[in-house]
Structures are given as C-alpha cells and as structure tokens.
PDB file of C-alpha atoms in Angstrom:
ATOM      1  CA  UNK R   5      18.561 192.073 117.103  1.00 90.00           C
ATOM      2  CA  UNK R   6      18.266 191.997 120.868  1.00 96.00           C
ATOM      3  CA  UNK R   7      14.842 191.926 122.520  1.00 97.00           C
ATOM      4  CA  UNK R   8      14.179 192.933 126.128  1.00 97.00           C
ATOM      5  CA  UNK R   9      11.235 191.143 127.700  1.00 97.00           C
ATOM      6  CA  UNK R  10       9.782 191.192 131.179  1.00 97.00           C
ATOM      7  CA  UNK R  11       9.187 187.850 132.855  1.00 97.00           C
ATOM      8  CA  UNK R  12       5.471 188.199 132.142  1.00 97.00           C
ATOM      9  CA  UNK R  13       6.120 188.853 128.447  1.00 96.00           C
ATOM     10  CA  UNK R  14       8.453 185.868 128.309  1.00 97.00           C
ATOM     11  CA  UNK R  15       5.880 183.602 129.951  1.00 96.00           C
ATOM     12  CA  UNK R  16       3.310 184.685 127.386  1.00 96.00           C
ATOM     13  CA  UNK R  17       5.559 183.172 124.702  1.00 96.00           C
ATOM     14  CA  UNK R  18       5.969 179.454 125.503  1.00 95.00           C
ATOM     15  CA  UNK R  19       8.423 178.978 122.617  1.00 95.00           C
ATOM     16  CA  UNK R  20      10.755 181.676 123.953  1.00 96.00           C
ATOM     17  CA  UNK R  21      10.271 180.674 127.589  1.00 97.00           C
ATOM     18  CA  UNK R  22      11.275 177.070 126.957  1.00 97.00           C
ATOM     19  CA  UNK R  23      14.187 178.026 124.679  1.00 97.00           C
ATOM     20  CA  UNK R  24      15.572 180.405 127.318  1.00 98.00           C
ATOM     21  CA  UNK R  25      15.431 177.910 130.167  1.00 97.00           C
ATOM     22  CA  UNK R  26      16.815 175.057 128.052  1.00 97.00           C
ATOM     23  CA  UNK R  27      19.751 177.207 126.949  1.00 97.00           C
ATOM     24  CA  UNK R  28      20.424 178.156 130.555  1.00 97.00           C
ATOM     25  CA  UNK R  29      20.385 174.470 131.542  1.00 96.00           C
ATOM     26  CA  UNK R  30      22.737 173.578 128.690  1.00 96.00           C
ATOM     27  CA  UNK R  31      25.274 176.232 129.673  1.00 94.00           C
ATOM     28  CA  UNK R  32      25.106 176.306 133.456  1.00 91.00           C
ATOM     29  CA  UNK R  33      24.284 172.686 134.315  1.00 93.00           C
ATOM     30  CA  UNK R  34      25.673 170.623 131.424  1.00 92.00           C
ATOM     31  CA  UNK R  35      28.721 172.741 130.632  1.00 91.00           C
ATOM     32  CA  UNK R  36      29.627 174.582 133.835  1.00 86.00           C
ATOM     33  CA  UNK R  37      28.512 171.767 136.169  1.00 86.00           C
ATOM     34  CA  UNK R  38      26.494 173.984 138.495  1.00 83.00           C
ATOM     35  CA  UNK R  39      24.782 170.844 139.794  1.00 85.00           C
ATOM     36  CA  UNK R  40      22.697 172.721 142.363  1.00 86.00           C
ATOM     37  CA  UNK R  41      20.652 173.980 139.401  1.00 88.00           C
ATOM     38  CA  UNK R  42      19.918 170.500 138.048  1.00 90.00           C
ATOM     39  CA  UNK R  43      16.286 169.597 137.332  1.00 92.00           C
ATOM     40  CA  UNK R  44      14.855 166.458 135.713  1.00 93.00           C
ATOM     41  CA  UNK R  45      12.969 168.470 133.080  1.00 93.00           C
ATOM     42  CA  UNK R  46      16.163 169.969 131.608  1.00 93.00           C
ATOM     43  CA  UNK R  47      15.101 173.541 132.373  1.00 95.00           C
ATOM     44  CA  UNK R  48      17.097 175.985 134.505  1.00 97.00           C
ATOM     45  CA  UNK R  49      14.738 178.172 136.546  1.00 96.00           C
ATOM     46  CA  UNK R  50      15.398 179.944 139.807  1.00 96.00           C
ATOM     47  CA  UNK R  51      13.819 182.288 142.340  1.00 96.00           C
ATOM     48  CA  UNK R  52      15.060 185.343 140.476  1.00 97.00           C
ATOM     49  CA  UNK R  53      12.867 184.759 137.422  1.00 97.00           C
ATOM     50  CA  UNK R  54      10.434 187.119 139.092  1.00 96.00           C
ATOM     51  CA  UNK R  55       8.328 190.013 137.847  1.00 96.00           C
ATOM     52  CA  UNK R  56      11.180 192.501 138.280  1.00 97.00           C
ATOM     53  CA  UNK R  57      13.589 190.681 135.987  1.00 98.00           C
ATOM     54  CA  UNK R  58      14.333 191.716 132.410  1.00 98.00           C
ATOM     55  CA  UNK R  59      15.332 189.041 129.887  1.00 98.00           C
ATOM     56  CA  UNK R  60      17.546 189.956 126.928  1.00 98.00           C
ATOM     57  CA  UNK R  61      17.348 187.613 123.943  1.00 98.00           C
ATOM     58  CA  UNK R  62      19.404 187.677 120.744  1.00 97.00           C
ATOM     59  CA  UNK R  63      17.512 186.016 117.895  1.00 95.00           C
ATOM     60  CA  UNK R  64      19.367 184.910 114.772  1.00 93.00           C
ATOM     61  CA  UNK R  65      17.488 183.373 111.841  1.00 89.00           C
ATOM     62  CA  UNK R  66      14.635 182.200 114.004  1.00 92.00           C
ATOM     63  CA  UNK R  67      16.811 180.705 116.752  1.00 94.00           C
ATOM     64  CA  UNK R  68      17.689 181.807 120.259  1.00 97.00           C
ATOM     65  CA  UNK R  69      21.385 182.609 119.849  1.00 96.00           C
ATOM     66  CA  UNK R  70      22.154 184.373 123.114  1.00 97.00           C
ATOM     67  CA  UNK R  71      20.643 185.409 126.402  1.00 98.00           C
ATOM     68  CA  UNK R  72      21.213 187.136 129.704  1.00 98.00           C
ATOM     69  CA  UNK R  73      19.005 188.311 132.539  1.00 98.00           C
ATOM     70  CA  UNK R  74      19.001 191.677 134.300  1.00 98.00           C
ATOM     71  CA  UNK R  75      18.022 191.882 137.973  1.00 98.00           C
ATOM     72  CA  UNK R  76      17.366 195.036 140.010  1.00 98.00           C
ATOM     73  CA  UNK R  77      19.639 195.346 143.045  1.00 98.00           C
ATOM     74  CA  UNK R  78      16.808 197.005 144.980  1.00 97.00           C
ATOM     75  CA  UNK R  79      15.406 193.541 145.668  1.00 96.00           C
ATOM     76  CA  UNK R  80      17.081 190.148 146.319  1.00 96.00           C
ATOM     77  CA  UNK R  81      19.514 189.014 143.628  1.00 97.00           C
ATOM     78  CA  UNK R  82      22.384 186.559 143.210  1.00 96.00           C
ATOM     79  CA  UNK R  83      25.089 188.582 144.937  1.00 97.00           C
ATOM     80  CA  UNK R  84      22.863 189.467 147.873  1.00 97.00           C
ATOM     81  CA  UNK R  85      21.246 186.072 148.505  1.00 96.00           C
ATOM     82  CA  UNK R  86      23.213 183.286 146.782  1.00 94.00           C
ATOM     83  CA  UNK R  87      26.851 184.411 146.463  1.00 95.00           C
ATOM     84  CA  UNK R  88      27.329 187.027 149.218  1.00 97.00           C
ATOM     85  CA  UNK R  89      30.807 185.634 149.882  1.00 97.00           C
ATOM     86  CA  UNK R  90      31.967 187.166 146.581  1.00 97.00           C
ATOM     87  CA  UNK R  91      31.607 190.694 147.991  1.00 98.00           C
ATOM     88  CA  UNK R  92      34.131 191.802 150.613  1.00 96.00           C
ATOM     89  CA  UNK R  93      32.786 195.276 151.335  1.00 93.00           C
ATOM     90  CA  UNK R  94      29.557 197.191 150.982  1.00 95.00           C
ATOM     91  CA  UNK R  95      27.450 195.688 148.226  1.00 97.00           C
ATOM     92  CA  UNK R  96      26.552 198.150 145.429  1.00 98.00           C
ATOM     93  CA  UNK R  97      22.827 198.725 145.082  1.00 98.00           C
ATOM     94  CA  UNK R  98      20.367 201.335 143.907  1.00 98.00           C
ATOM     95  CA  UNK R  99      18.052 202.074 140.981  1.00 98.00           C
ATOM     96  CA  UNK R 100      21.046 202.753 138.709  1.00 98.00           C
ATOM     97  CA  UNK R 101      22.714 199.421 139.575  1.00 98.00           C
ATOM     98  CA  UNK R 102      21.461 196.140 138.117  1.00 98.00           C
ATOM     99  CA  UNK R 103      22.916 192.651 138.145  1.00 98.00           C
ATOM    100  CA  UNK R 104      23.624 190.830 134.871  1.00 98.00           C
ATOM    101  CA  UNK R 105      23.183 187.080 135.230  1.00 97.00           C
ATOM    102  CA  UNK R 106      22.907 183.880 133.191  1.00 97.00           C
ATOM    103  CA  UNK R 107      24.958 185.209 130.256  1.00 96.00           C
ATOM    104  CA  UNK R 108      24.827 182.439 127.660  1.00 95.00           C
ATOM    105  CA  UNK R 109      25.613 182.008 123.972  1.00 95.00           C
ATOM    106  CA  UNK R 110      24.144 178.977 122.219  1.00 96.00           C
ATOM    107  CA  UNK R 111      26.787 176.469 121.042  1.00 93.00           C
ATOM    108  CA  UNK R 112      26.075 176.994 117.350  1.00 91.00           C
ATOM    109  CA  UNK R 113      26.776 180.722 117.618  1.00 93.00           C
ATOM    110  CA  UNK R 114      30.172 180.720 119.353  1.00 91.00           C
ATOM    111  CA  UNK R 115      32.013 182.112 116.379  1.00 84.00           C
ATOM    112  CA  UNK R 116      34.405 184.572 117.993  1.00 67.00           C
ATOM    113  CA  UNK R 117      38.014 184.527 119.075  1.00 62.00           C
ATOM    114  CA  UNK R 118      39.163 184.378 122.709  1.00 55.00           C
ATOM    115  CA  UNK R 119      35.684 183.475 123.882  1.00 55.00           C
ATOM    116  CA  UNK R 120      33.897 186.579 122.563  1.00 68.00           C
ATOM    117  CA  UNK R 121      31.409 185.815 119.771  1.00 85.00           C
ATOM    118  CA  UNK R 122      29.418 188.208 117.614  1.00 92.00           C
ATOM    119  CA  UNK R 123      26.337 187.199 119.607  1.00 95.00           C
ATOM    120  CA  UNK R 124      28.215 187.875 122.819  1.00 94.00           C
ATOM    121  CA  UNK R 125      29.194 191.383 121.736  1.00 94.00           C
ATOM    122  CA  UNK R 126      25.597 192.002 120.673  1.00 96.00           C
ATOM    123  CA  UNK R 127      24.473 191.081 124.190  1.00 97.00           C
ATOM    124  CA  UNK R 128      27.043 193.516 125.593  1.00 97.00           C
ATOM    125  CA  UNK R 129      26.007 196.347 123.281  1.00 97.00           C
ATOM    126  CA  UNK R 130      22.385 195.582 124.076  1.00 97.00           C
ATOM    127  CA  UNK R 131      22.633 195.858 127.840  1.00 98.00           C
ATOM    128  CA  UNK R 132      24.590 199.110 127.548  1.00 98.00           C
ATOM    129  CA  UNK R 133      21.928 200.579 125.235  1.00 98.00           C
ATOM    130  CA  UNK R 134      19.213 199.281 127.554  1.00 98.00           C
ATOM    131  CA  UNK R 135      20.910 200.738 130.609  1.00 98.00           C
ATOM    132  CA  UNK R 136      21.636 204.177 129.173  1.00 98.00           C
ATOM    133  CA  UNK R 137      17.979 204.490 128.144  1.00 97.00           C
ATOM    134  CA  UNK R 138      16.891 203.746 131.736  1.00 97.00           C
ATOM    135  CA  UNK R 139      19.456 205.793 133.696  1.00 98.00           C
ATOM    136  CA  UNK R 140      21.274 202.596 134.625  1.00 98.00           C
ATOM    137  CA  UNK R 141      25.053 203.038 134.461  1.00 98.00           C
ATOM    138  CA  UNK R 142      26.381 200.161 136.573  1.00 98.00           C
ATOM    139  CA  UNK R 143      25.965 196.393 136.467  1.00 98.00           C
ATOM    140  CA  UNK R 144      27.232 193.674 138.758  1.00 98.00           C
ATOM    141  CA  UNK R 145      28.557 190.555 137.048  1.00 98.00           C
ATOM    142  CA  UNK R 146      29.844 187.265 138.455  1.00 96.00           C
ATOM    143  CA  UNK R 147      32.289 185.970 135.863  1.00 94.00           C
ATOM    144  CA  UNK R 148      35.597 184.223 135.243  1.00 93.00           C
ATOM    145  CA  UNK R 149      38.499 186.588 136.039  1.00 95.00           C
ATOM    146  CA  UNK R 150      39.584 186.820 132.385  1.00 94.00           C
ATOM    147  CA  UNK R 151      36.352 188.695 131.666  1.00 94.00           C
ATOM    148  CA  UNK R 152      37.455 191.558 133.904  1.00 95.00           C
ATOM    149  CA  UNK R 153      40.288 192.287 131.449  1.00 94.00           C
ATOM    150  CA  UNK R 154      37.938 191.960 128.475  1.00 94.00           C
ATOM    151  CA  UNK R 155      35.529 194.514 129.931  1.00 96.00           C
ATOM    152  CA  UNK R 156      38.380 196.939 130.606  1.00 97.00           C
ATOM    153  CA  UNK R 157      39.406 196.596 126.959  1.00 95.00           C
ATOM    154  CA  UNK R 158      35.876 197.669 126.021  1.00 96.00           C
ATOM    155  CA  UNK R 159      36.248 200.765 128.243  1.00 98.00           C
ATOM    156  CA  UNK R 160      34.052 199.680 131.108  1.00 98.00           C
ATOM    157  CA  UNK R 161      35.386 200.782 134.475  1.00 98.00           C
ATOM    158  CA  UNK R 162      35.693 197.355 136.110  1.00 98.00           C
ATOM    159  CA  UNK R 163      35.984 197.172 139.895  1.00 97.00           C
ATOM    160  CA  UNK R 164      36.349 193.709 141.498  1.00 96.00           C
ATOM    161  CA  UNK R 165      34.161 193.407 144.596  1.00 98.00           C
ATOM    162  CA  UNK R 166      36.037 190.548 146.276  1.00 97.00           C
ATOM    163  CA  UNK R 167      38.176 187.464 145.774  1.00 97.00           C
ATOM    164  CA  UNK R 168      37.577 184.796 143.165  1.00 95.00           C
ATOM    165  CA  UNK R 169      35.963 181.541 144.259  1.00 95.00           C
ATOM    166  CA  UNK R 170      35.189 178.207 142.617  1.00 91.00           C
ATOM    167  CA  UNK R 171      31.659 177.191 141.580  1.00 83.00           C
ATOM    168  CA  UNK R 172      31.322 173.937 139.654  1.00 76.00           C
ATOM    169  CA  UNK R 173      34.281 173.902 137.262  1.00 77.00           C
ATOM    170  CA  UNK R 174      34.507 177.694 137.028  1.00 83.00           C
ATOM    171  CA  UNK R 175      36.475 180.377 138.847  1.00 92.00           C
ATOM    172  CA  UNK R 176      34.168 183.338 139.532  1.00 94.00           C
ATOM    173  CA  UNK R 177      34.768 186.918 140.665  1.00 97.00           C
ATOM    174  CA  UNK R 178      32.095 189.548 141.322  1.00 98.00           C
ATOM    175  CA  UNK R 179      32.787 192.795 139.482  1.00 98.00           C
ATOM    176  CA  UNK R 180      31.049 196.154 139.236  1.00 98.00           C
ATOM    177  CA  UNK R 181      31.005 197.555 135.693  1.00 98.00           C
ATOM    178  CA  UNK R 182      30.437 201.281 135.198  1.00 98.00           C
ATOM    179  CA  UNK R 183      29.654 202.475 131.666  1.00 98.00           C
ATOM    180  CA  UNK R 184      28.611 205.523 129.662  1.00 98.00           C
ATOM    181  CA  UNK R 185      28.129 206.674 126.075  1.00 98.00           C
ATOM    182  CA  UNK R 186      31.865 206.366 125.461  1.00 98.00           C
ATOM    183  CA  UNK R 187      31.690 202.693 126.447  1.00 98.00           C
ATOM    184  CA  UNK R 188      28.895 202.166 123.941  1.00 98.00           C
ATOM    185  CA  UNK R 189      30.943 203.848 121.193  1.00 97.00           C
ATOM    186  CA  UNK R 190      33.898 201.552 121.924  1.00 97.00           C
ATOM    187  CA  UNK R 191      31.739 198.421 121.982  1.00 97.00           C
ATOM    188  CA  UNK R 192      30.163 199.387 118.665  1.00 96.00           C
ATOM    189  CA  UNK R 193      33.557 200.116 117.128  1.00 95.00           C
ATOM    190  CA  UNK R 194      34.930 196.749 118.229  1.00 92.00           C
ATOM    191  CA  UNK R 195      31.873 195.071 116.709  1.00 92.00           C
ATOM    192  CA  UNK R 196      32.217 197.194 113.536  1.00 92.00           C
ATOM    193  CA  UNK R 197      28.479 197.699 113.848  1.00 92.00           C
ATOM    194  CA  UNK R 198      27.278 201.150 114.853  1.00 93.00           C
ATOM    195  CA  UNK R 199      23.499 200.791 114.542  1.00 95.00           C
ATOM    196  CA  UNK R 200      21.448 200.162 117.698  1.00 96.00           C
ATOM    197  CA  UNK R 201      20.822 196.485 118.450  1.00 96.00           C
ATOM    198  CA  UNK R 202      17.947 196.892 120.919  1.00 95.00           C
ATOM    199  CA  UNK R 203      14.689 196.110 119.129  1.00 94.00           C
ATOM    200  CA  UNK R 204      11.139 197.093 119.948  1.00 87.00           C
ATOM    201  CA  UNK R 205       8.362 194.617 120.528  1.00 86.00           C
ATOM    202  CA  UNK R 206       8.807 190.859 120.669  1.00 86.00           C
ATOM    203  CA  UNK R 207      10.433 188.439 118.212  1.00 89.00           C
ATOM    204  CA  UNK R 208       8.610 186.261 115.724  1.00 85.00           C
ATOM    205  CA  UNK R 209       7.916 182.663 116.660  1.00 82.00           C
ATOM    206  CA  UNK R 210      11.102 180.631 116.865  1.00 87.00           C
ATOM    207  CA  UNK R 211      11.752 178.700 113.703  1.00 76.00           C
ATOM    208  CA  UNK R 212      10.779 181.649 111.521  1.00 57.00           C
ATOM    209  CA  UNK R 213      13.755 183.290 109.834  1.00 53.00           C
ATOM    210  CA  UNK R 214      14.128 187.031 110.330  1.00 47.00           C
ATOM    211  CA  UNK R 215      16.774 189.659 109.874  1.00 42.00           C
ATOM    212  CA  UNK R 216      19.379 189.859 112.655  1.00 39.00           C
TER     213      UNK R 216
END
C-alpha cells in the first residue's frame, strides 16, 4: 500500500523519517552522483521538506520499498528555485499543479523490466489516485528523457517544458504530465491490479510485516 504523509506526520515517526532520507541519499547521492546533496550523516534533506510537502511511501513487508515527494507549485519548488533552466517558457503553476520529486525505489525492490518495477508502478498509481481526490490533474517531473515515452505509454499527456540538461551522471528533462480517470484505468490495467493503492492512516513501525 501507499501512504501519504505530511512532513509533520513524517517527523512524528522517526523510523519512517530516517528511512526516507537514507533512501533518498542512496539513490540521489550514491547512485546518481548529485554531489551537491552530499551530507556526512548519510541523509538527503533539502529546503523543500517543508510543511506544504506530501510524502508518498510504499511499504512492503515492513520495509520502505519506494518513495516520492509532492510539492505545491504555489510556493517555491525545484523547477522554480533550483532548476529554472529546465523550463523555456512560462512555468506551470496553480493549485491543480504539483511537482513530483525524489522518486526512488529501494534496490531490493527493483523487480521490473525496462526500469519500471512493481513498486514504481504503485507509486505512479498512488499519485494519480491522490491527485484525482484533491482536484490535482497535472504534475511536473524532472526525469531522464526515456521516462517521457513511458508516461505517454501509460496515457499521461506529457509535455516537455524545455531542453534536457546533465545533472550528476543523469540527463534530465522537465515535463508536465496531465492525467485523468482514464490514465488511472490504464495504469491499473498495466499493473494488473485494479484496487486502490492509497491507504488511510500511517504504516506500522518498520520491521513489522504487513500486507502490501
């Protein structure tokens, strides 16, 4: 299941808070070589872990299997303040537009083909469910160009916002994804899992096995 937590809720759970920031460090510093994010404590934390952020966690058998963070575009976010060079025209913003950042799947859960794991598709289904329930129908992502094709295959309307650029060892392009109920149906069909993935409440303590 996927859990959506505010920053305050995440901070109230030290086990989840540490697991999230260690996973982010593993993926973005160790693997992607985004050295500007390096910290001696092995945690990846930035200025956007603020009270307006929403954190989406996939828990499998008592472990943090996947994560991404949602940021409102009505206040500073990555595209506006850190990577403005990725947007060539007017930057999308508004209450229906959020930015999806720090998408990460833990190494032990990368079981899919062509870079898309079952945890990864659960994260995708989860943010679409989350968005449709909140009148959010667009997200900005900064991803490798191959992901633009993958989102089109899932029936997102994908609109690149500028040219690709290099960060660390990764080519990145900013893209606006527009989605609706049809998108959710396609994502669920591709997963062969039609039940909602967005859970209520908060997960059990990490290390405790639970149904996924």
